[in-house]
XYZ file of C-alpha atoms in Angstrom:
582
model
C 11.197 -29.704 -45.775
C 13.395 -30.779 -43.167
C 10.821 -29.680 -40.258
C 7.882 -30.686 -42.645
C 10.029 -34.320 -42.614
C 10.490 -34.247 -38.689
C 7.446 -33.150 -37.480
C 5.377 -36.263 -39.429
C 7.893 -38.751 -38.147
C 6.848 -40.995 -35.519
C 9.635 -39.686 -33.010
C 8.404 -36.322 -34.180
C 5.175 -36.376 -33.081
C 5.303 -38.247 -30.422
C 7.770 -35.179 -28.726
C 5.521 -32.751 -29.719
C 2.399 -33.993 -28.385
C 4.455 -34.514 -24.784
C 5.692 -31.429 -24.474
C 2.117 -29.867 -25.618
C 0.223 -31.805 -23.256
C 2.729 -30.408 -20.518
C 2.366 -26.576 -21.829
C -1.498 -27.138 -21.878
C -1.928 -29.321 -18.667
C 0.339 -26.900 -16.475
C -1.355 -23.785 -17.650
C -4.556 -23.342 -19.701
C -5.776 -26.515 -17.801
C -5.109 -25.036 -14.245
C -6.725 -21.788 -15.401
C -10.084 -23.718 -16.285
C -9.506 -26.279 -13.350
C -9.504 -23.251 -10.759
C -11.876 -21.108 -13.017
C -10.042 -18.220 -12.271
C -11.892 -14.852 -12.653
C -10.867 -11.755 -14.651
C -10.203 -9.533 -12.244
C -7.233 -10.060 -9.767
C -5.184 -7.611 -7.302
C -1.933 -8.197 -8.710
C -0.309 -10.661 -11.940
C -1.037 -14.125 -11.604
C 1.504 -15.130 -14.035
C 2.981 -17.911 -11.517
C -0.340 -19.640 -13.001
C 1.325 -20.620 -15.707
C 4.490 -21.409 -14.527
C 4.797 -25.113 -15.571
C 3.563 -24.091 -19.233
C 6.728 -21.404 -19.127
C 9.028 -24.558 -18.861
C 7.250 -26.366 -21.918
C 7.604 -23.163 -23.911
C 11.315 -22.979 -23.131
C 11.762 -26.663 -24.129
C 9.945 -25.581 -27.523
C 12.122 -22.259 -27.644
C 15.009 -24.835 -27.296
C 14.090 -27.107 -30.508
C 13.669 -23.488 -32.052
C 16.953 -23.251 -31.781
C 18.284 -26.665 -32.554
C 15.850 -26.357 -36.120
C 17.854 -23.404 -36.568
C 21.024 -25.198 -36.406
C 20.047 -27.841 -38.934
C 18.429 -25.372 -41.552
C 21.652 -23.401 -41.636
C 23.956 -26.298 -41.541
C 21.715 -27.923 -44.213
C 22.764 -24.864 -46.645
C 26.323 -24.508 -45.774
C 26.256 -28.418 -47.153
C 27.325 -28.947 -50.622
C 25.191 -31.718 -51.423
C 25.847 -32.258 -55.030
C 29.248 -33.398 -53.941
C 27.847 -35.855 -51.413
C 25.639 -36.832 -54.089
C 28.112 -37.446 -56.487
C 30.921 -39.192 -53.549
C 33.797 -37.206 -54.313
C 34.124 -35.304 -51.369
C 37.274 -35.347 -49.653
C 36.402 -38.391 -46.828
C 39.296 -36.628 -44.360
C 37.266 -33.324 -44.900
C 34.527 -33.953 -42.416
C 36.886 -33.820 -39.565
C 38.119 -30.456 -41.015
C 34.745 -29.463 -41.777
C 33.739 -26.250 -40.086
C 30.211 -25.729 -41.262
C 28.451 -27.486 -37.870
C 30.185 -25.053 -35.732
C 29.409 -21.968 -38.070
C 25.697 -23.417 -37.918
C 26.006 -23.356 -34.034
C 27.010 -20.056 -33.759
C 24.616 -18.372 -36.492
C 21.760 -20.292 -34.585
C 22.823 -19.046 -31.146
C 23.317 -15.224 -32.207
C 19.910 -15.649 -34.105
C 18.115 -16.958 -30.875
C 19.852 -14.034 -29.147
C 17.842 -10.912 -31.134
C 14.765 -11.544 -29.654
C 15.702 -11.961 -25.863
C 18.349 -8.877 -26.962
C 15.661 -6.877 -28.473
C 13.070 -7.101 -25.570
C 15.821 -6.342 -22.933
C 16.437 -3.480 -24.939
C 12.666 -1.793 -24.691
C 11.888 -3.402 -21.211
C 15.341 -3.198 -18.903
C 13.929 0.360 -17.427
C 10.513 -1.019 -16.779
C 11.703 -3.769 -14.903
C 15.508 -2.685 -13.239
C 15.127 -2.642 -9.744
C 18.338 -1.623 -8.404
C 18.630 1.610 -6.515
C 15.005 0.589 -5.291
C 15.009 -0.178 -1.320
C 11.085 0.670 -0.889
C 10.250 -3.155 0.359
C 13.060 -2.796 2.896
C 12.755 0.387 4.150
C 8.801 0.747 4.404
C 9.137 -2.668 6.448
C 11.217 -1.106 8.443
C 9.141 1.871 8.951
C 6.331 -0.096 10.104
C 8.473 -2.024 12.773
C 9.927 1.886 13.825
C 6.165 2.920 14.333
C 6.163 0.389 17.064
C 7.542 0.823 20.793
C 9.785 -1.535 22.046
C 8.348 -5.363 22.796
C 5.309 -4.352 20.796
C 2.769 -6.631 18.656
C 2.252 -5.226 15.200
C -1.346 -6.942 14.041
C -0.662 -6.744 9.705
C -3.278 -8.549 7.458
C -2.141 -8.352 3.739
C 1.233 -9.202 1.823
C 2.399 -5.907 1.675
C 2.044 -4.804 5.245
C 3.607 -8.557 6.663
C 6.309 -10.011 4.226
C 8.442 -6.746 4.087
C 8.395 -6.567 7.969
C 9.475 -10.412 8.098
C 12.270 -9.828 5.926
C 13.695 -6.841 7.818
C 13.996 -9.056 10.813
C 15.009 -12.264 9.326
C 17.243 -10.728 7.053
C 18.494 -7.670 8.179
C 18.173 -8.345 11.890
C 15.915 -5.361 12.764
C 13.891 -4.642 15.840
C 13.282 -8.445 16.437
C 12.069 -7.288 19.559
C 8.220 -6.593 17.793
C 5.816 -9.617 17.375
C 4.078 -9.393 13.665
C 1.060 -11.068 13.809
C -0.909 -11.513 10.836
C -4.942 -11.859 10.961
C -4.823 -13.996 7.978
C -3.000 -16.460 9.754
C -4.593 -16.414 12.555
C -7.050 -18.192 12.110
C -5.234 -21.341 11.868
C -4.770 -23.408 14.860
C -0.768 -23.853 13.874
C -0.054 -20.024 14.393
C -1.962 -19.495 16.702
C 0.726 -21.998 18.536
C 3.416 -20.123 16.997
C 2.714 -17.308 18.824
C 2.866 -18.554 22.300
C 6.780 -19.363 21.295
C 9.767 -16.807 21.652
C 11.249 -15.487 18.459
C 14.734 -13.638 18.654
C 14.248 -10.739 21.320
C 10.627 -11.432 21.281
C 8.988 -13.175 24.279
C 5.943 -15.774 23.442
C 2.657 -13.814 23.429
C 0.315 -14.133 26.537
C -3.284 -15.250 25.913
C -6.180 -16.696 28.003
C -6.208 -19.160 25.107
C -4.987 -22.588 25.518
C -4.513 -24.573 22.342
C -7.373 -27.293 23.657
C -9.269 -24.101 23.733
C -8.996 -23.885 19.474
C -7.578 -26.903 18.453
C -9.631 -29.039 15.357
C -11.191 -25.704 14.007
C -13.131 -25.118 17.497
C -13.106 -21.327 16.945
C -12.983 -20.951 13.116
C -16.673 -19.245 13.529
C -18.551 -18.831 16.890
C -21.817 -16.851 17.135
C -22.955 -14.078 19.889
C -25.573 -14.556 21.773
C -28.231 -11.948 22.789
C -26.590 -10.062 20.177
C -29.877 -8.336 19.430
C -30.699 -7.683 22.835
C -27.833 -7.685 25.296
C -26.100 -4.310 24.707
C -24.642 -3.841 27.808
C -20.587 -4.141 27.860
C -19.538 -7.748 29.419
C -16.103 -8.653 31.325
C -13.932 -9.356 28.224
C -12.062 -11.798 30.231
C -15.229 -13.813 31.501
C -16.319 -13.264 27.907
C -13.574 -14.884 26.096
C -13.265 -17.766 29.030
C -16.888 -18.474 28.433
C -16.279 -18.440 24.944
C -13.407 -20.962 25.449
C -15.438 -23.554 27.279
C -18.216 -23.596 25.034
C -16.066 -24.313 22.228
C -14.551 -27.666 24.121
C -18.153 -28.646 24.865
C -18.569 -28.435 20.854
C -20.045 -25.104 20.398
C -18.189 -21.682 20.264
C -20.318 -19.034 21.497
C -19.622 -15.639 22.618
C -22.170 -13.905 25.751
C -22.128 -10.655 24.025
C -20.722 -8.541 21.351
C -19.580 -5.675 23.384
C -16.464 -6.512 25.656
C -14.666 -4.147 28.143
C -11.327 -4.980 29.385
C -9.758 -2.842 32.500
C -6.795 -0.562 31.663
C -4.365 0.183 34.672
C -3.882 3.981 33.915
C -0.596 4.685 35.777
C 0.636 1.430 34.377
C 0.057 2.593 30.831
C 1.694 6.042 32.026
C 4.722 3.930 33.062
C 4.789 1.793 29.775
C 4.717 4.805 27.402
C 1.562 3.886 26.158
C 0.372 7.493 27.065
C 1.925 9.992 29.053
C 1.065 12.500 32.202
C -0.691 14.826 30.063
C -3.249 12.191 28.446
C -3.267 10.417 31.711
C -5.880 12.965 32.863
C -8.550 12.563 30.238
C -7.722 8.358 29.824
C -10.413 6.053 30.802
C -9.715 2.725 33.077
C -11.564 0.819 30.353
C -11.397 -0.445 27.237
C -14.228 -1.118 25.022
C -14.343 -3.380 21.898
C -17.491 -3.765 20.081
C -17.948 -7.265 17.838
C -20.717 -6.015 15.811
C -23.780 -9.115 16.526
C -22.748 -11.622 13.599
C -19.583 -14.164 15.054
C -16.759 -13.611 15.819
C -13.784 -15.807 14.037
C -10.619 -17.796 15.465
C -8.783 -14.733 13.977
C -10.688 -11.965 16.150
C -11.349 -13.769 19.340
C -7.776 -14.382 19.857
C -6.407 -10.523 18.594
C -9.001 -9.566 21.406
C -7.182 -12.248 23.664
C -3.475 -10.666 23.125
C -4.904 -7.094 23.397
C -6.633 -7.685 26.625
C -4.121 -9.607 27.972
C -1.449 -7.249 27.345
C -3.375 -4.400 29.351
C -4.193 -6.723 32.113
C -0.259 -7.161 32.802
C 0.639 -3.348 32.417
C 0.997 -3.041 28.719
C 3.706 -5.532 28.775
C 3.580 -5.660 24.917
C 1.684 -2.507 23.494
C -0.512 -3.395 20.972
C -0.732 -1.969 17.201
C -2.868 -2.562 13.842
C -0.921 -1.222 10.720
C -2.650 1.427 9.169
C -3.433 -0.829 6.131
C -5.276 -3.452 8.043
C -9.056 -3.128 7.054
C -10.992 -1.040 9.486
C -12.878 -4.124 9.955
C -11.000 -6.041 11.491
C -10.322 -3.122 14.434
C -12.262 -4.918 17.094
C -14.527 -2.355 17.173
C -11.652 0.006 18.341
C -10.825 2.802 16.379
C -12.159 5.739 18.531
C -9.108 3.970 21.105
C -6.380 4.246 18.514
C -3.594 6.601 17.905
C -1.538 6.893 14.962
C 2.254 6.746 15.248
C 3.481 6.231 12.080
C 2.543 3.550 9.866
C 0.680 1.819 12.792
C -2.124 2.404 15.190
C -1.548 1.949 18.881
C -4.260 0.643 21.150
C -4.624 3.019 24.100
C -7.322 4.485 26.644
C -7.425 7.563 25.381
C -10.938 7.632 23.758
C -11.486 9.945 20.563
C -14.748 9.425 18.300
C -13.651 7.526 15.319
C -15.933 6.117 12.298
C -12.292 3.626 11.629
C -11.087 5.991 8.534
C -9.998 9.113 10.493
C -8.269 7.981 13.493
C -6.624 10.278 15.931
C -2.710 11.021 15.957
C -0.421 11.044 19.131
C 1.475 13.568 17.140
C 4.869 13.633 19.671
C 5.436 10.097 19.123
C 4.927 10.057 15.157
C 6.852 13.177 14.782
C 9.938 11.634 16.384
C 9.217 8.244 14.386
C 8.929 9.900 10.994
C 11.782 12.339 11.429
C 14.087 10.075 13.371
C 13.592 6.472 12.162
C 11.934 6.569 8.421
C 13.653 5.424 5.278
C 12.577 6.218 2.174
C 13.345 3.607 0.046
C 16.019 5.223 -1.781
C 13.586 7.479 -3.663
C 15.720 10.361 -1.758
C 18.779 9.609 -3.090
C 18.214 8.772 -6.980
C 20.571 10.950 -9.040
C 19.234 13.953 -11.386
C 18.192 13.027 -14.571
C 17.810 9.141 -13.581
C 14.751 7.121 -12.855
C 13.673 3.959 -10.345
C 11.199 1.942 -11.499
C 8.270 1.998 -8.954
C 5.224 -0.244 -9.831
C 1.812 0.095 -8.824
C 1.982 -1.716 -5.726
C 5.055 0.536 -4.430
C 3.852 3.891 -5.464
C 0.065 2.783 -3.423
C 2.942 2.273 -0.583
C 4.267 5.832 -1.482
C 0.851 7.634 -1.039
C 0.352 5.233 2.103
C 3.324 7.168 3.487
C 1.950 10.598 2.301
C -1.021 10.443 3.874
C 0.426 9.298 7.265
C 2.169 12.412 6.912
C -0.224 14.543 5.803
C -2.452 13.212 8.838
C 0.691 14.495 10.882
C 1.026 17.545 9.848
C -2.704 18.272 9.765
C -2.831 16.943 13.902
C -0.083 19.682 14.173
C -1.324 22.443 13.036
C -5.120 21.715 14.141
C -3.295 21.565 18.268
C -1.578 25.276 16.631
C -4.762 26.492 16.168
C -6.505 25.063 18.903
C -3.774 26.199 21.038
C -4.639 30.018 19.594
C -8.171 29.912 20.860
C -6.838 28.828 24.215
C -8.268 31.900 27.221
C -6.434 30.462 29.903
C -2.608 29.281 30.905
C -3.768 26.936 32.983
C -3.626 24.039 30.101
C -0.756 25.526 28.055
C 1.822 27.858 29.821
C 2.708 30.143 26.563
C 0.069 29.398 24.370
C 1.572 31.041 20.828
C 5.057 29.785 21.196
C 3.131 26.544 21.568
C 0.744 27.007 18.579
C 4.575 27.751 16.862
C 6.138 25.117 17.496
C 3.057 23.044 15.917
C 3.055 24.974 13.003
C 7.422 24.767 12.632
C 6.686 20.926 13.112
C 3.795 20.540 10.380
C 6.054 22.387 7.897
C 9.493 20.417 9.014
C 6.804 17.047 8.019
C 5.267 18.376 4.699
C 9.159 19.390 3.725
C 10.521 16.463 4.646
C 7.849 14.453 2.208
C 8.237 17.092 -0.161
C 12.164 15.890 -0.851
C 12.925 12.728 0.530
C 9.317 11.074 -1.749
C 9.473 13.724 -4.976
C 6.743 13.906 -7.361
C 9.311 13.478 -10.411
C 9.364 9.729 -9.339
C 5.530 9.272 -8.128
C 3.290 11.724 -8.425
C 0.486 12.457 -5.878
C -2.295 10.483 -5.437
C -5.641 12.289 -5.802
C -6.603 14.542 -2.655
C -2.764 14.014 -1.271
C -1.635 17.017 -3.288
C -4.299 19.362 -2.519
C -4.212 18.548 0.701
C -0.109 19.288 0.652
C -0.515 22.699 -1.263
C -3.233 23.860 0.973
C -1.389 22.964 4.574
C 1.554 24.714 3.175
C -0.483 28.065 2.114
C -1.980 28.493 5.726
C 1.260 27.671 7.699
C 2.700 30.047 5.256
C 0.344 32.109 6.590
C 0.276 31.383 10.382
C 3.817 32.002 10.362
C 4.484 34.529 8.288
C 6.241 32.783 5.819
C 6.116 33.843 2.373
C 8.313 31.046 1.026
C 5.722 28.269 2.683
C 2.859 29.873 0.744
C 4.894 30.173 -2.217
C 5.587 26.251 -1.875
C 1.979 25.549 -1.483
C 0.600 27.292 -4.489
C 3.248 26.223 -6.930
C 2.117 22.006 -5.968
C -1.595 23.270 -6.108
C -0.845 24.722 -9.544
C 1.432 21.686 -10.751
C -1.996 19.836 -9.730
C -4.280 21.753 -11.404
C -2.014 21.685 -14.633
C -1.867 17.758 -14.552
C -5.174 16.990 -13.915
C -7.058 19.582 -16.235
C -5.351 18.055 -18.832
C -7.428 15.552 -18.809
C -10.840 17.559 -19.705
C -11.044 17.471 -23.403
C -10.539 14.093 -23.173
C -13.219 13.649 -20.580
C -15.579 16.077 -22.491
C -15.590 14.224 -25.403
C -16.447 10.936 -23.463
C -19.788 13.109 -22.363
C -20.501 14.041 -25.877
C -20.498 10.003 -26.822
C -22.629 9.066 -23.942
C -19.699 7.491 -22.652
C -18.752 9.337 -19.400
C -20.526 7.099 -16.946
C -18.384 4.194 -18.017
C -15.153 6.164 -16.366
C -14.330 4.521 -12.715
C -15.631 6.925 -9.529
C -11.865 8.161 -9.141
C -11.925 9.598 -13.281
C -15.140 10.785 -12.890
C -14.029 12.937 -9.760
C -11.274 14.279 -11.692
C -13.311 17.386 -12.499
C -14.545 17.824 -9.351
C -10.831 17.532 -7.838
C -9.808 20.050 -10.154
C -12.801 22.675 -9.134
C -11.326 21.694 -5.508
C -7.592 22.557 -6.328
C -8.447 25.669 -8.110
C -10.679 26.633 -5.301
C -7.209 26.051 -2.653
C -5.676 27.756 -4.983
C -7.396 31.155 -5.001
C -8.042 30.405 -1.192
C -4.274 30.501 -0.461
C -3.789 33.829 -2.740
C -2.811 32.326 -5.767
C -3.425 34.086 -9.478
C -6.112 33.077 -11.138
C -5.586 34.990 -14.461
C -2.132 33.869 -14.110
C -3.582 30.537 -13.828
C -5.863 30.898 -16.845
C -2.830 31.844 -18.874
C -0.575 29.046 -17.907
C -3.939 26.573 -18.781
C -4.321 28.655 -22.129
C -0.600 27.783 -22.895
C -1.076 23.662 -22.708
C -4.899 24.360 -24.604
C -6.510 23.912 -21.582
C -9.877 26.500 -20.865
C -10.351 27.359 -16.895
C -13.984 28.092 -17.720
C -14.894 25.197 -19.365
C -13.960 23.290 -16.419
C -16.164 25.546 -14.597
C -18.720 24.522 -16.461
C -18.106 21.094 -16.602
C -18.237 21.032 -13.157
C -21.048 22.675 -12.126
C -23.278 22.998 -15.423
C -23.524 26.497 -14.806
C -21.607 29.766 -16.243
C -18.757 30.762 -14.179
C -16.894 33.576 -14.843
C -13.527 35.195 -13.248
C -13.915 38.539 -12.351
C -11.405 41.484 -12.018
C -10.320 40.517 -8.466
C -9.139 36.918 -9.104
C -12.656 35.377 -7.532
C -14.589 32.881 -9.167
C -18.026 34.054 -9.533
C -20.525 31.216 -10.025
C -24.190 31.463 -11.377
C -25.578 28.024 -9.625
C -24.989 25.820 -7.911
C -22.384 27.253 -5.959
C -19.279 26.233 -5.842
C -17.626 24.686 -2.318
C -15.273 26.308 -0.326
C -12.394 25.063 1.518
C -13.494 24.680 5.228
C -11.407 26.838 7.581
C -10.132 23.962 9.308
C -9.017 20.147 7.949
């Protein structure tokens, strides 16, 4: 009665119709104004941020009706009715401040109760992933380097480890994203801490008033030959102050001062041999944006003077927005170096400089504190850090495969002239590919993020062959118990899956579930490759309900069998095989 009483009163309604139009104005109306669409790469719950506020102010009355209800029946009315309660007694009364307090405990269940099923979903502490995988971008850079990042993961971390924690303020991040703004494209030619202003061709008449925000190529179609990159991007420069950006030609070469990139550790003797004295970058025959023309600017600028500031794209910058350079990259951690070493590259597999990595992963990495979490406790890892865990993973894995493909290379080697003891080599590949795939092993376990599809097979079959290259039971051993553990957890998902393709519903699955039997055919098939037991393996599947045949079958729509020996005998079509080399 007594909300009934309040909410019809003038005053009444008058508050609730303010505080709803803020709710609805601040939220729902934002979300129509901006016609935001369904799908989005991460919560965008700051949306409704002002709405929170009106909530809380409703939460608030909540509370306050609260107070009056329970005051309102601690009240002996009949007595105030009748006026012969005590008039002194309402200074002694104590019934408002029992109100107040049943109230407040009341409106403390809820907030109680949800902090009580969500505190382990959301309790952060222990968890040092941002900082450390910022930092392990920054140690995948040389000293004075530019680090080009694109996204919010691969940028803010790294600006908080050097604003914050002080570390290597020496390296120049540079985001794309930014860059094409006129503003940061000024900020760059300005020190920072330890690092020196950026040198570009570029002059900020050059790009000023959106000059450059889109600027076609010319002869795209027909000039294929490579063009000065230097005359290029001056041309480019001028045309834009005359009121129209346009770029001679899509394919720029820039000159690369060999012994100078010797001297700057951009390569060393070895390399030195096989490196090229020029650079090419290929624009594709579109435009070229404010964003990519200057990138192109500090890259060939910083070869021109001697690699004065080596140049790097983080590994998860688009391969789009490479410049058309990937077959000159190099991994060395969680970055890609620019050098003039040229290796064929379609921008997904890029080559690794595997010296440098290895003593950037084993000497400067953090892990987040995933290495250090106590047994039987738990970190909460969302989605975004456990993509950045199986961003890590695969560097490695890239790593360790480079090391053992120069082991085996090193094998086939006839003469001394290129490698003085070619097995002891070839060893010391393989000792380094298993210290890598042991150090990811324990210092990024499974019990906190599991492996992301392909990642474990390609762990359990890398261990099985340096097990076997150097005669090291214990490596094989390794490898076939994660190959196992990865068959195990992702058969388990076939009767589920099976009875999707008896509804007619299995084509609905995303590309990644629908590869899940195929992945599993694949991990079996690593599996038996590396010597593993298959009719141990169809027992341990029997145990959790789980049929290896069926899978088989599921796989291939043909009747597979396991024969005496272990092998997988299969009618058609036939099953792949693991190539002999990754």
């Amino acid at each position: 009665g007594l909300l009934w009483q309040a909410f019809y009163s003038k005053r009444g309604i008058e508050q609730f119709w303010v505080v709803f139009f803020l709710f609805f104005m601040t939220g729902i109306a934002i979300v129509l104004y901006l016609n935001q669409p369904p799908l989005q790469p991460r919560e965008r719950d700051y949306a409704f941020a002002g709405s929170f506020y009106a909530y809380a102010i409703w939460i608030g009355v909540g509370v306050a009706a609260l107070y009056t209800f329970i005051k309102y029946f601690l009240t002996d009315h009949k007595k105030q009715a009748s006026g012969t309660a005590d008039a002194g007694a309402e200074s002694k009364n104590r019934k408002p401040l029992t109100a107040a307090i049943a109230a407040a405990v009341i409106g403390l269940i809820v907030p109680l109760q949800m902090v009580s099923q969500t505190w382990d979903d959301h309790d952060r502490s222990g968890r040092y992933t941002t900082r450390d995988f910022g930092m392990n971008y920054l140690s995948s850079v040389d000293e004075n380097g530019i680090i080009f990042t694109n996204g919010d993961n691969d940028t803010f971390p790294l600006w908080y480890a050097q604003e914050v924690e002080g570390y290597r303020t020496d390296v120049r991040v540079v985001n794309l994203s930014y860059l094409t703004t006129d503003w940061y494209v000024n900020q760059m030619q300005h020190p920072t801490y330890e690092a020196a202003a950026i040198d570009m061709i570029a002059k900020p008449e050059d790009y000023a008033y959106d000059r450059l925000q889109y600027s076609s190529i010319s002869n795209a179609d027909t000039l294929r030959r490579p063009l000065d990159a230097e005359a290029a991007l001056r041309a480019l420069y001028k045309s834009a102050q005359e009121g129209n950006g346009v770029l001679p030609g899509g394919r720029l070469a820039f000159p690369v001062d060999v012994d100078a990139s010797v001297k700057a550790g951009v390569i060393n003797e070895r390399e030195a041999a096989v490196a090229d004295n020029f650079i090419m970058a290929d624009l594709g025959t579109g435009g070229v944006t404010l964003s990519k023309a200057i990138s192109l600017d500090m890259i060939a600028t910083s070869a021109a003077n001697g690699w004065n500031r080596p140049a790097y794209f983080a590994m998860t910058v688009p391969n789009s927005y490479y410049l058309g350079l990937p077959s000159n990259m190099q991994s060395t951690g969680l970055a890609y170096q620019v050098t003039p070493i040229y290796n064929e590259s379609d921008g997904y597999n890029i080559a690794v400089n595997t010296d440098k990595m290895y003593r950037n992963v084993t000497e400067r990495f953090r892990w987040g504190g995933l290495d250090s979490i106590p047994e039987g406790e738990t970190v909460y890892l969302d989605e975004t850090v456990r993509r950045m865990v199986t961003t890590h993973r695969s560097a490695m894995v890239d790593l360790a495969t480079a090391l053992y493909n120069e082991g085996v290379e090193a094998l086939k080697v006839d003469s001394t002239e290129v490698i003085t003891n070619p097995k002891e080599w070839a060893n010391d590949r393989f000792e380094k590919a298993a210290v890598i795939l042991n150090l990811m092993t324990d210092k990024l376990p499974t019990k906190h993020s599991p492996y992301g599809i392909q990642i474990g097979e390609q762990v359990g079959d890398l261990y099985t062959r340096l097990g076997e290259q150097l005669d090291r039971p214990e490596l094989t051993q390794r490898g076939l118990d994660i190959l196992q553990d990865e068959i195990i957890r992702w058969a388990s998902y076939e009767p589920y899956l099976r009875s999707l393709r008896r509804l007619g519903l299995y084509n609905q699955l995303s590309r990644t579930d629908r590869y899940s039997t195929a992945y599993t055919v694949n991990l079996i098939q690593a599996f038996y490759d590396g010597g593993g037991d298959i009719e141990e393996l169809g027992r341990r599947l029997d145990e959790v309900g789980i049929d290896l045949t069926g899978i088989l079958d599921s796989a291939y729509g043909g009747k597979q069998t396991v024969n005496d020996g272990g092998a997988i005998n299969v009618t058609t079509p036939q099953a792949p095989v693991q190539p002999e080399q990754k």
